[in-house]
Short mmCIF file of C-alpha atoms in Angstrom, two decimals:
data_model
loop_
_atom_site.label_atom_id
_atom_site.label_comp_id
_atom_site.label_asym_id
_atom_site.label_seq_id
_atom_site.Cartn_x
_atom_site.Cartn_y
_atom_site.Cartn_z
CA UNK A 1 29.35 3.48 6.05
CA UNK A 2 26.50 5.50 5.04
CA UNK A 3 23.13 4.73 4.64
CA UNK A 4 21.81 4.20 0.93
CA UNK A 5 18.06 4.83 0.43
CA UNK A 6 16.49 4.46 -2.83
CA UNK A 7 13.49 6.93 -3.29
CA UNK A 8 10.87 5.20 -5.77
CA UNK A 9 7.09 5.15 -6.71
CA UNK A 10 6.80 3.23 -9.61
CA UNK A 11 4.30 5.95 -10.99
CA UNK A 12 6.06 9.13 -12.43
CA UNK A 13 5.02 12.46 -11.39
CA UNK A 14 4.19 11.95 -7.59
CA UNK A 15 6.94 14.07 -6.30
CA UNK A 16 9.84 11.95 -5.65
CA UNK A 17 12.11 14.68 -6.79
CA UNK A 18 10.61 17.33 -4.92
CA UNK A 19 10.75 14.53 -1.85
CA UNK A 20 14.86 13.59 -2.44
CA UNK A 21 15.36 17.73 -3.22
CA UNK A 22 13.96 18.45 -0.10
CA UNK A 23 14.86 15.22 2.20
CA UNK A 24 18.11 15.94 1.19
CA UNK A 25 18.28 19.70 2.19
CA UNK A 26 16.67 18.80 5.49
CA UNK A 27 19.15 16.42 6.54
CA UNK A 28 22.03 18.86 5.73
CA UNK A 29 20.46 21.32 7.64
CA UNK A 30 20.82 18.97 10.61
CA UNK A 31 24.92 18.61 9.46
CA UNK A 32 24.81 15.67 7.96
CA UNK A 33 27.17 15.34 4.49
CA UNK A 34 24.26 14.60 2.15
CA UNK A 35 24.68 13.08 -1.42
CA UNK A 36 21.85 12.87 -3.44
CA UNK A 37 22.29 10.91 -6.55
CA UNK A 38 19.86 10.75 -9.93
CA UNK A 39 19.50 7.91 -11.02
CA UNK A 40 17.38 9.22 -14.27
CA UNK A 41 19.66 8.80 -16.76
CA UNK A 42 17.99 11.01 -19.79
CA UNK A 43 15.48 12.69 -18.12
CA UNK A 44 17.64 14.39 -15.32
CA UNK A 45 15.63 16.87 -12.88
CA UNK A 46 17.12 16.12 -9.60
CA UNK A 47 19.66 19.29 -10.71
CA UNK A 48 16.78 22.03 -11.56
CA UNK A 49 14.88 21.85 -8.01
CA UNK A 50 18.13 22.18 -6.59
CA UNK A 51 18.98 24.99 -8.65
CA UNK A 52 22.15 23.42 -9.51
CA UNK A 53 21.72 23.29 -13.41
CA UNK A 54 24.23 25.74 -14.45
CA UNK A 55 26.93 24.12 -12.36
CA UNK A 56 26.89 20.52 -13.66
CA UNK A 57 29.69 19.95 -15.70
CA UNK A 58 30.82 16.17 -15.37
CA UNK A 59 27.97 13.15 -14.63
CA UNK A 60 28.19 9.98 -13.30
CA UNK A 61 28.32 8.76 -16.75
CA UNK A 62 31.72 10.11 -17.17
CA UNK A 63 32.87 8.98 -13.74
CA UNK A 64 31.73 5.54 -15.18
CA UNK A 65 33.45 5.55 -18.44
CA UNK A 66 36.88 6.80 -16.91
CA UNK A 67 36.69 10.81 -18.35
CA UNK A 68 36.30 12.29 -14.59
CA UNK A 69 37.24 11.34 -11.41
CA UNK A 70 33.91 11.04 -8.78
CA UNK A 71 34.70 14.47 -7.30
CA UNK A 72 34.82 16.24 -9.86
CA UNK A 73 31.28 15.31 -11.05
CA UNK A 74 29.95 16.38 -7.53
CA UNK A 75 28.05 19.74 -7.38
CA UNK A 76 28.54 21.52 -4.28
CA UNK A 77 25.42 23.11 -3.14
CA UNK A 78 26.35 26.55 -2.12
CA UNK A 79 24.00 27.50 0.30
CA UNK A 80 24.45 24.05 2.46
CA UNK A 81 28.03 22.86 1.84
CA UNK A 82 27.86 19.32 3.11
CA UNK A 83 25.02 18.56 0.26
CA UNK A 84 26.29 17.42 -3.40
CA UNK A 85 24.33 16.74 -6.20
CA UNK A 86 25.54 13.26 -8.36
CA UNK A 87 23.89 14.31 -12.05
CA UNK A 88 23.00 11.71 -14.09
CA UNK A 89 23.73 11.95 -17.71
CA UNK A 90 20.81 14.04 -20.03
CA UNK A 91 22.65 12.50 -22.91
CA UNK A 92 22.37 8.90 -22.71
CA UNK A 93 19.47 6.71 -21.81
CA UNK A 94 19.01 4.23 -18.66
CA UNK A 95 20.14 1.55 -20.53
CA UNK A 96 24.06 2.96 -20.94
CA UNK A 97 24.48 1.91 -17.17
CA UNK A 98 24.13 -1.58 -15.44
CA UNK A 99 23.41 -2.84 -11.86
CA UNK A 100 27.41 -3.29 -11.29
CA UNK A 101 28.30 0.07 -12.25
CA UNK A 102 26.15 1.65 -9.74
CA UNK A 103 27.12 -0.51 -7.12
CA UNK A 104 30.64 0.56 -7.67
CA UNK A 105 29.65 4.43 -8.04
CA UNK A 106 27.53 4.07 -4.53
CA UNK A 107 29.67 2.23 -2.55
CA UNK A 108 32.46 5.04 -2.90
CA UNK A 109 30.16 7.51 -1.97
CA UNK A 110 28.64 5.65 1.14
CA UNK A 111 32.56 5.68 2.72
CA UNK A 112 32.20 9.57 2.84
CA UNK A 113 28.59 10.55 3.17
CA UNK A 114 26.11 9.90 6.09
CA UNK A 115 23.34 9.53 3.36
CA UNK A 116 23.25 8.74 0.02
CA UNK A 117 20.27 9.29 -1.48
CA UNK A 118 19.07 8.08 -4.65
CA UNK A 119 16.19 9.46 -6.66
CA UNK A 120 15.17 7.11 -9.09
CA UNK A 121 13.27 6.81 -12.46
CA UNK A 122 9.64 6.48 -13.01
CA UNK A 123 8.92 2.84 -13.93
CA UNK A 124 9.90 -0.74 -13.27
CA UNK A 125 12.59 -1.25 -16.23
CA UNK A 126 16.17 -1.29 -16.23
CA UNK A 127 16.60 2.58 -14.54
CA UNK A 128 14.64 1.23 -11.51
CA UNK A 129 16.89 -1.76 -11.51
CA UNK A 130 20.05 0.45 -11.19
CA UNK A 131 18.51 3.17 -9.11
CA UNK A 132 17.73 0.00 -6.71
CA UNK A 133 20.70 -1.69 -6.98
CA UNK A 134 23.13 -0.87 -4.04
CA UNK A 135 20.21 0.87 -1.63
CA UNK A 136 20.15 -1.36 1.42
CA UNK A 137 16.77 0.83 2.26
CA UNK A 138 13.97 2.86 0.26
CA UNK A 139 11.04 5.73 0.64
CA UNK A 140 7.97 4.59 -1.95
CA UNK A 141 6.40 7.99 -2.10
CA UNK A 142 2.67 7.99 -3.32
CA UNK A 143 -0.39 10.20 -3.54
CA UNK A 144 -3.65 9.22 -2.63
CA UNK A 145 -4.61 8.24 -6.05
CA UNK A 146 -5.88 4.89 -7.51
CA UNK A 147 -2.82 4.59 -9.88
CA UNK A 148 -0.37 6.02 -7.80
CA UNK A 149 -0.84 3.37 -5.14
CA UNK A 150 -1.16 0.26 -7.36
CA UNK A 151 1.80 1.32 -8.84
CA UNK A 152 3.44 1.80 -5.17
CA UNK A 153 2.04 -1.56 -4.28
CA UNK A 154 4.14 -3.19 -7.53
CA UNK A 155 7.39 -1.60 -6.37
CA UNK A 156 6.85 -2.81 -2.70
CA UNK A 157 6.55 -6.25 -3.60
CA UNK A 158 9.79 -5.58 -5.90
CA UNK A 159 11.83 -3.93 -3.44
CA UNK A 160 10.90 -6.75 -1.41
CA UNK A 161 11.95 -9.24 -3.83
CA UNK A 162 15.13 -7.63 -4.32
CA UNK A 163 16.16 -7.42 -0.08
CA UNK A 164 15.61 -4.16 0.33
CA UNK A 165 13.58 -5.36 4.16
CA UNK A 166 13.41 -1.53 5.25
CA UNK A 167 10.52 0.86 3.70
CA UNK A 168 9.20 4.04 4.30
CA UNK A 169 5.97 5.33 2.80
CA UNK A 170 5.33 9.15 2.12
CA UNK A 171 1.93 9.79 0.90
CA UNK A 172 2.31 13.04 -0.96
CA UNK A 173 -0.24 15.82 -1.85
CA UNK A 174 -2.78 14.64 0.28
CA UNK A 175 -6.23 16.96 0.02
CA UNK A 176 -7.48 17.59 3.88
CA UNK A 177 -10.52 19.08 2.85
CA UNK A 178 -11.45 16.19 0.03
CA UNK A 179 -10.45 13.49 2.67
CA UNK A 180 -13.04 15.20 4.91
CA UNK A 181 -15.89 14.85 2.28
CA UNK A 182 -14.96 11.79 1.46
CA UNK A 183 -13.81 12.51 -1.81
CA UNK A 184 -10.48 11.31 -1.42
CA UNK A 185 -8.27 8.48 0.21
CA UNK A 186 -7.29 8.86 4.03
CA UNK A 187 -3.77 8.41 5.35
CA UNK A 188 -4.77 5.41 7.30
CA UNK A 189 -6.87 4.38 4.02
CA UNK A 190 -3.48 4.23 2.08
CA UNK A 191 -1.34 2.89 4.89
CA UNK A 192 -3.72 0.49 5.59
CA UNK A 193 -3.58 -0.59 2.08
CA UNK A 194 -0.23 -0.93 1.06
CA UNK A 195 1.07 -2.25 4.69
CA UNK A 196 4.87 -0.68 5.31
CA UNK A 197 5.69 1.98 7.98
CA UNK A 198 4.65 5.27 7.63
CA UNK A 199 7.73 8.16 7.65
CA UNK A 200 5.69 11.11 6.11
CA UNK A 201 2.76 13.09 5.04
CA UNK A 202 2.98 15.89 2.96
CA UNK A 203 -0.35 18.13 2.41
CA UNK A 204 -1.00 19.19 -1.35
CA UNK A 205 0.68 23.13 -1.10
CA UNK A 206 1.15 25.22 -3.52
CA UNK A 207 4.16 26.23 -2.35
CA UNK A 208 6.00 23.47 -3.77
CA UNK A 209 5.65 24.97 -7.54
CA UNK A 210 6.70 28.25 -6.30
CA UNK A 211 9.92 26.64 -4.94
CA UNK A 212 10.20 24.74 -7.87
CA UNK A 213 10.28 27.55 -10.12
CA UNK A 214 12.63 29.22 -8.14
CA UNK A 215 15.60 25.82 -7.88
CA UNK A 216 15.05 26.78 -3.85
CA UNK A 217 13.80 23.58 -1.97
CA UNK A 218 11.09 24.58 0.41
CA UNK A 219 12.84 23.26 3.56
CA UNK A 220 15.45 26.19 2.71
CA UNK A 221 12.92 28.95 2.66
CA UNK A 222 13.10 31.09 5.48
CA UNK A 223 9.16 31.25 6.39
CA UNK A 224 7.56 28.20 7.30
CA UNK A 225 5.34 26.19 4.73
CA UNK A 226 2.85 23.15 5.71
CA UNK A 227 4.90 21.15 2.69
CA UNK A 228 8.12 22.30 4.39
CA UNK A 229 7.46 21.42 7.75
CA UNK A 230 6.06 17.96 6.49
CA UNK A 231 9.59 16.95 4.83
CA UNK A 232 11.71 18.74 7.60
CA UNK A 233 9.59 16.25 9.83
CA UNK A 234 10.35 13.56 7.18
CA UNK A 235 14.11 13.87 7.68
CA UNK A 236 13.68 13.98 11.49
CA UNK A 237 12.31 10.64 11.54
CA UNK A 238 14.70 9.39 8.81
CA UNK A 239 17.78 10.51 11.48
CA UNK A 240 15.73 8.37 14.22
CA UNK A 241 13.71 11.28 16.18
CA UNK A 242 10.60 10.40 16.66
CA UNK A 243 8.18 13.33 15.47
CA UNK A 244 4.24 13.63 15.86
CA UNK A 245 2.52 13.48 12.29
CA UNK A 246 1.18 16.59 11.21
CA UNK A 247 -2.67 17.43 12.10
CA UNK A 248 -4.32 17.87 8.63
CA UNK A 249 -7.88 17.02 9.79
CA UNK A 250 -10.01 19.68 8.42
CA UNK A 251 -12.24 20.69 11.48
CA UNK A 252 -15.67 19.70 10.67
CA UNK A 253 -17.95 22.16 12.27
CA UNK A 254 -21.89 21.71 10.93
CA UNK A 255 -21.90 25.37 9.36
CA UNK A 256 -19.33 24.10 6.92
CA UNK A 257 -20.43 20.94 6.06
CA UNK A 258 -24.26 22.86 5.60
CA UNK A 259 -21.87 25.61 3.23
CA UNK A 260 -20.65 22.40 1.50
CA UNK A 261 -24.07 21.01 0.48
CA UNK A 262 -25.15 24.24 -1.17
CA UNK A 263 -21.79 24.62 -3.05
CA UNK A 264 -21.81 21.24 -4.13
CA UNK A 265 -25.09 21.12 -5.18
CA UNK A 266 -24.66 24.33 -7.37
CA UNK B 1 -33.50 15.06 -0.92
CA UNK B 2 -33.82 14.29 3.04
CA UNK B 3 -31.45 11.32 2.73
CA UNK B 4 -29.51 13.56 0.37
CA UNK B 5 -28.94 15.99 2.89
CA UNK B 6 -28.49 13.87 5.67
CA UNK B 7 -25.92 11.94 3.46
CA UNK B 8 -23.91 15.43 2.66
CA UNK B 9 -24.07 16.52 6.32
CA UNK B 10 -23.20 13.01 7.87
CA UNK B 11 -20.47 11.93 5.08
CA UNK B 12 -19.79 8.23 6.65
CA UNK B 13 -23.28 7.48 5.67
CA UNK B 14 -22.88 7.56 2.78
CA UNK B 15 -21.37 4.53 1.48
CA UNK B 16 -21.09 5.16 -2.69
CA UNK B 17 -18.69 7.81 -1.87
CA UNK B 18 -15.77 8.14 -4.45
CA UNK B 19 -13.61 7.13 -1.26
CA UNK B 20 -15.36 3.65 -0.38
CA UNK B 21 -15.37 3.15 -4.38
CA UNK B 22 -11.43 3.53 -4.89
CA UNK B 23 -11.18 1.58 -1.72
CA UNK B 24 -13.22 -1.22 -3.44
CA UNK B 25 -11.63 -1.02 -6.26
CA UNK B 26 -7.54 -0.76 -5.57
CA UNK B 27 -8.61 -3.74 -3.10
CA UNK B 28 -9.44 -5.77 -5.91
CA UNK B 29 -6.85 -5.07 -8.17
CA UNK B 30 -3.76 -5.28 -5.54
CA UNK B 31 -5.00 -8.71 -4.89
CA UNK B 32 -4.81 -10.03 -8.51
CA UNK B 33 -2.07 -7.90 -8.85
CA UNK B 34 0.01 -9.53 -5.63
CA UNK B 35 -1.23 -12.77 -6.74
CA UNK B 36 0.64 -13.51 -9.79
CA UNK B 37 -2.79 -15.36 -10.83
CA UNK B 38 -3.76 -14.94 -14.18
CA UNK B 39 -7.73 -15.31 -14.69
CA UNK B 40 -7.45 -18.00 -16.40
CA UNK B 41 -6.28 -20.05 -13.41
CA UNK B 42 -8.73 -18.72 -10.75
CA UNK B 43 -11.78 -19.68 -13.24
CA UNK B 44 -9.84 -23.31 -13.46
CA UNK B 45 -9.44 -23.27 -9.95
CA UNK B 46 -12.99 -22.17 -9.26
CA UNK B 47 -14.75 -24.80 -11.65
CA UNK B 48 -12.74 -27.29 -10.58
CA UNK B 49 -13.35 -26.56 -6.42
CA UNK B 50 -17.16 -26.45 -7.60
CA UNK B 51 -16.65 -29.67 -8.90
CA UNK B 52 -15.78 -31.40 -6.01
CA UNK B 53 -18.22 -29.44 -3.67
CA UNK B 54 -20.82 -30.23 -5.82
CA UNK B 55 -19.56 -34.09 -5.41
CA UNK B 56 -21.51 -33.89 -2.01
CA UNK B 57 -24.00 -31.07 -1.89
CA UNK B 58 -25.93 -29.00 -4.74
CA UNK B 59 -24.84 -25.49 -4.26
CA UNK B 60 -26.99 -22.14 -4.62
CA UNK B 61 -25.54 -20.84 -7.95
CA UNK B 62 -26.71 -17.54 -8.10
CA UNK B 63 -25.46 -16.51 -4.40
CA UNK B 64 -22.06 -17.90 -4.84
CA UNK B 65 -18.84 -15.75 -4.35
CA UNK B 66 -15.47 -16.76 -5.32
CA UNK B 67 -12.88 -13.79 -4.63
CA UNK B 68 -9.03 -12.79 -4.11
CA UNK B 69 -8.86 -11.08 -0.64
CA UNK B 70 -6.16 -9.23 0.57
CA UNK B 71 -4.75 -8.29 3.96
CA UNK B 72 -1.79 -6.64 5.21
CA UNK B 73 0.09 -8.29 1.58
CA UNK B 74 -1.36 -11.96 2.04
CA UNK B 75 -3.27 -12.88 -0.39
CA UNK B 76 -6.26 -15.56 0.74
CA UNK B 77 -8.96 -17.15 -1.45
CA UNK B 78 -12.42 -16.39 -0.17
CA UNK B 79 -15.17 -18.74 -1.62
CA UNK B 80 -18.67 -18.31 -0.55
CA UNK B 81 -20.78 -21.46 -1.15
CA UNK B 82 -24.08 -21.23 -0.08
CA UNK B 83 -25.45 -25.13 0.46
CA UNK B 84 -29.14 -26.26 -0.57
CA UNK B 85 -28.72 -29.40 0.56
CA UNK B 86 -26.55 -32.06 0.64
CA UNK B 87 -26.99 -35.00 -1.94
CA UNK B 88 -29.05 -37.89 -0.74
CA UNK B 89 -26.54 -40.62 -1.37
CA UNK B 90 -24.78 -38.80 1.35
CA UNK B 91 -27.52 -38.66 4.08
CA UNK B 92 -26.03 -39.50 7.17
CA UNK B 93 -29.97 -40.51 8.94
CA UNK B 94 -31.78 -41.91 6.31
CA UNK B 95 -35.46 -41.19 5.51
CA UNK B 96 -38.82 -42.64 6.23
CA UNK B 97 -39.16 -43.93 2.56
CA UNK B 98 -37.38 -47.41 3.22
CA UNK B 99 -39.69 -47.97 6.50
CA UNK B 100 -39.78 -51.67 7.29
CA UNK B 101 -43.45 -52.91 7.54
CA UNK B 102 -45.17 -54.15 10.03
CA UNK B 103 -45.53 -57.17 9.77
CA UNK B 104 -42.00 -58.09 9.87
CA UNK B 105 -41.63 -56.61 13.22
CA UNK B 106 -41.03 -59.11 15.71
CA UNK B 107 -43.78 -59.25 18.66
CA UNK B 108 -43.71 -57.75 21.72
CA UNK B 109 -44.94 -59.11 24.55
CA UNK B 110 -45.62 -58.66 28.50
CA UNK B 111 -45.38 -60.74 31.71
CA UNK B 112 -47.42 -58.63 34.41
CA UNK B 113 -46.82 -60.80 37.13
CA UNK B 114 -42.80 -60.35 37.03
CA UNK B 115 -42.79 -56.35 36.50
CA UNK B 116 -42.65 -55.87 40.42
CA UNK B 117 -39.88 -58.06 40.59
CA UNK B 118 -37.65 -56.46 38.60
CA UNK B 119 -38.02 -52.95 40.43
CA UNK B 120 -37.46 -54.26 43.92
CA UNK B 121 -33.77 -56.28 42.38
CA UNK B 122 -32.74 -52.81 40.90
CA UNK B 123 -33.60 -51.13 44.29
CA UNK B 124 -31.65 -53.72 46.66
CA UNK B 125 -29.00 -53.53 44.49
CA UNK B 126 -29.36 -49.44 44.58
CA UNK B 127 -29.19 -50.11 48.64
CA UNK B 128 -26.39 -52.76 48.36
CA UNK B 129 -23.78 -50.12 46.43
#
């Protein structure tokens, strides 16, 4: 049996498809058969920052209601052969599955895959619920913003609530240089506030939109990016290495922080 | 502008950074939020605890603190209730006010010829043990 992680935030926009995208592509790069499923019914993105748009042709949806069988709604990912993509449907909204159903569709998928990952739906409603349903673990991924993490803090206590004993935090686009003024939330400031494990930091890189744009996760791109690295690391840990957190301290030498005063004050 | 600088150059100094404020405040609000108390029931709570506190001592008002706390997800009640003094039906030693007088006292008197004797029986029995 595989393992079924749920990757959730509560908050929408914090980068938890960018995080199953690339968490996905990581782990098949280490030869693991990958599934990553989206679980946004209606508001399906899991397929564009995989670049796997133009090949969806059958979503779980259909697998659901009888019109497909399960592999044929998988997308092969070309360049990595042991990842598939699971669309959800664009057509329908959260509410056309249940709980049950997804049960059903995950537990087929766990006898074949190593990981099935499932990228859920901004929110707490019913899409959460499903996206939830048959993960035995889950990754909250925040930022190091007031909102993000009281909405992180909700979905702990929910995830808790529903079983789910095993959680992983990723705090995403943190600012080194902001953390350094004191302008924004530490690591240790976040961890220390929302109390699970940490599996991951990912610095704030551009990068990520570049990849975005281009349906080309960043793990996959052949020079190295402080993003990449960060969710490469990610996947190590999830596969039980144990890996050194990346070093974002800013070095804090007097000159700049004299620089900083007179561009601040500006 | 000393302190300024001082604060922009040595950052933990300064404490009203936007960092120690969203600290402040997400601590607040993950505590009502883990909770599940609705205001309404902590100011119950809180005039009723004053209540019986204030059954036994009189309280400082204006330096109390009544707060949600949270640690590693457990949520604790922190009350801060500063005591004046405790109510006088509750004195444990009792004042002067009620001082028996004088009069009443019953006397006291001496008998200098036996105060030897009672030393030297205390000392033989001292040398007897």
């Amino acid at each position: 049996m595989g393992r079924v992680i749920v990757i959730t935030s509560g908050k929408g926009g914090v980068g938890k498809t960018t995080t199953t995208a690339n968490i996905g592509m990581a782990l098949a790069q280490r030869n693991r058969k990958v599934v990553v499923v989206d679980a946004d019914f209606g508001l399906r993105n899991l397929d564009l920052l995989l670049g796997l748009e133009n090949r969806v042709v059958y979503t779980a949806v259909d697998v659901l209601s009888g019109q497909c069988r399960l592999e044929q709604a998988l997308v092969k990912d070309k360049r990595r052969g042991n990842l598939v993509l699971l669309p959800a449907a664009q057509n329908r909204t959260k509410d056309s599955v249940n709980p049950a159903q997804m049960r059903q569709l995950i537990s087929a998928l766990a006898k074949v895959f190593d990981y099935v990952l499932v990228d859920s739906p901004a929110g707490i409603e019913m899409g959460f619920q499903n996206a939830i349903a048959a993960a035995t673990e889950a990754i909250v991924v925040t930022t190091p913003e007031i909102s993000a993490v009281r909405d992180a803090d909700r979905v702990i206590g929910l995830l808790e609530a529903n079983n789910i004993k095993k959680s992983g935090l990723i705090i995403n686009r943190i600012r080194p240089k902001m953390v350094a003024v004191n302008d924004m939330m530490s690591v240790d400031d976040v961890t220390e506030i929302l109390a699970i494990p940490l599996l991951g930091v990912v610095p704030d890189d551009e990068k990520v939109i570049v990849s975005t744009n281009k349906g080309e996760p960043l793990v996959l791109s052949g020079t190295p990016t402080q993003a990449g690295t960060a969710f490469e690391n990610i996947a190590r840990r999830l596969d039980g290495e144990k890996v050194e957190f990346l070093d974002l301290t800013v070095k804090d030498d007097l000159l700049s922080k004299i620089k900083n005063f007179f561009t601040k004050s500006i | 502008m000393l302190i300024e600088l001082l604060e922009k150059i040595f950052p933990t100094l300064n404490d009203r950074s936007s960092r120690q404020e969203v600290k402040n405040r997400l601590k607040l609000v993950l505590a009502h939020d883990r909770s599940d108390l609705t205001p309404q029931m902590i100011e119950s709570m809180r005039r009723e605890i004053l209540e019986v506190v204030s059954k036994y001592v009189d309280l400082d008002a204006d330096a109390m603190d009544f707060a949600l706390e949270n640690t590693s997800r457990v949520t604790s009640l922190v009350a801060n209730l500063p005591i004046l003094r405790v109510k006088p039906e509750f004195y444990t030693v009792k004042g002067m006010s009620e001082e028996t007088p004088v009069e009443d006292l019953p006397e006291i008197s001496i008998d200098e010829s036996a105060i030897g004797d009672l030393q030297e029986t205390s000392d033989l029995r001292n040398e007897n043990s």
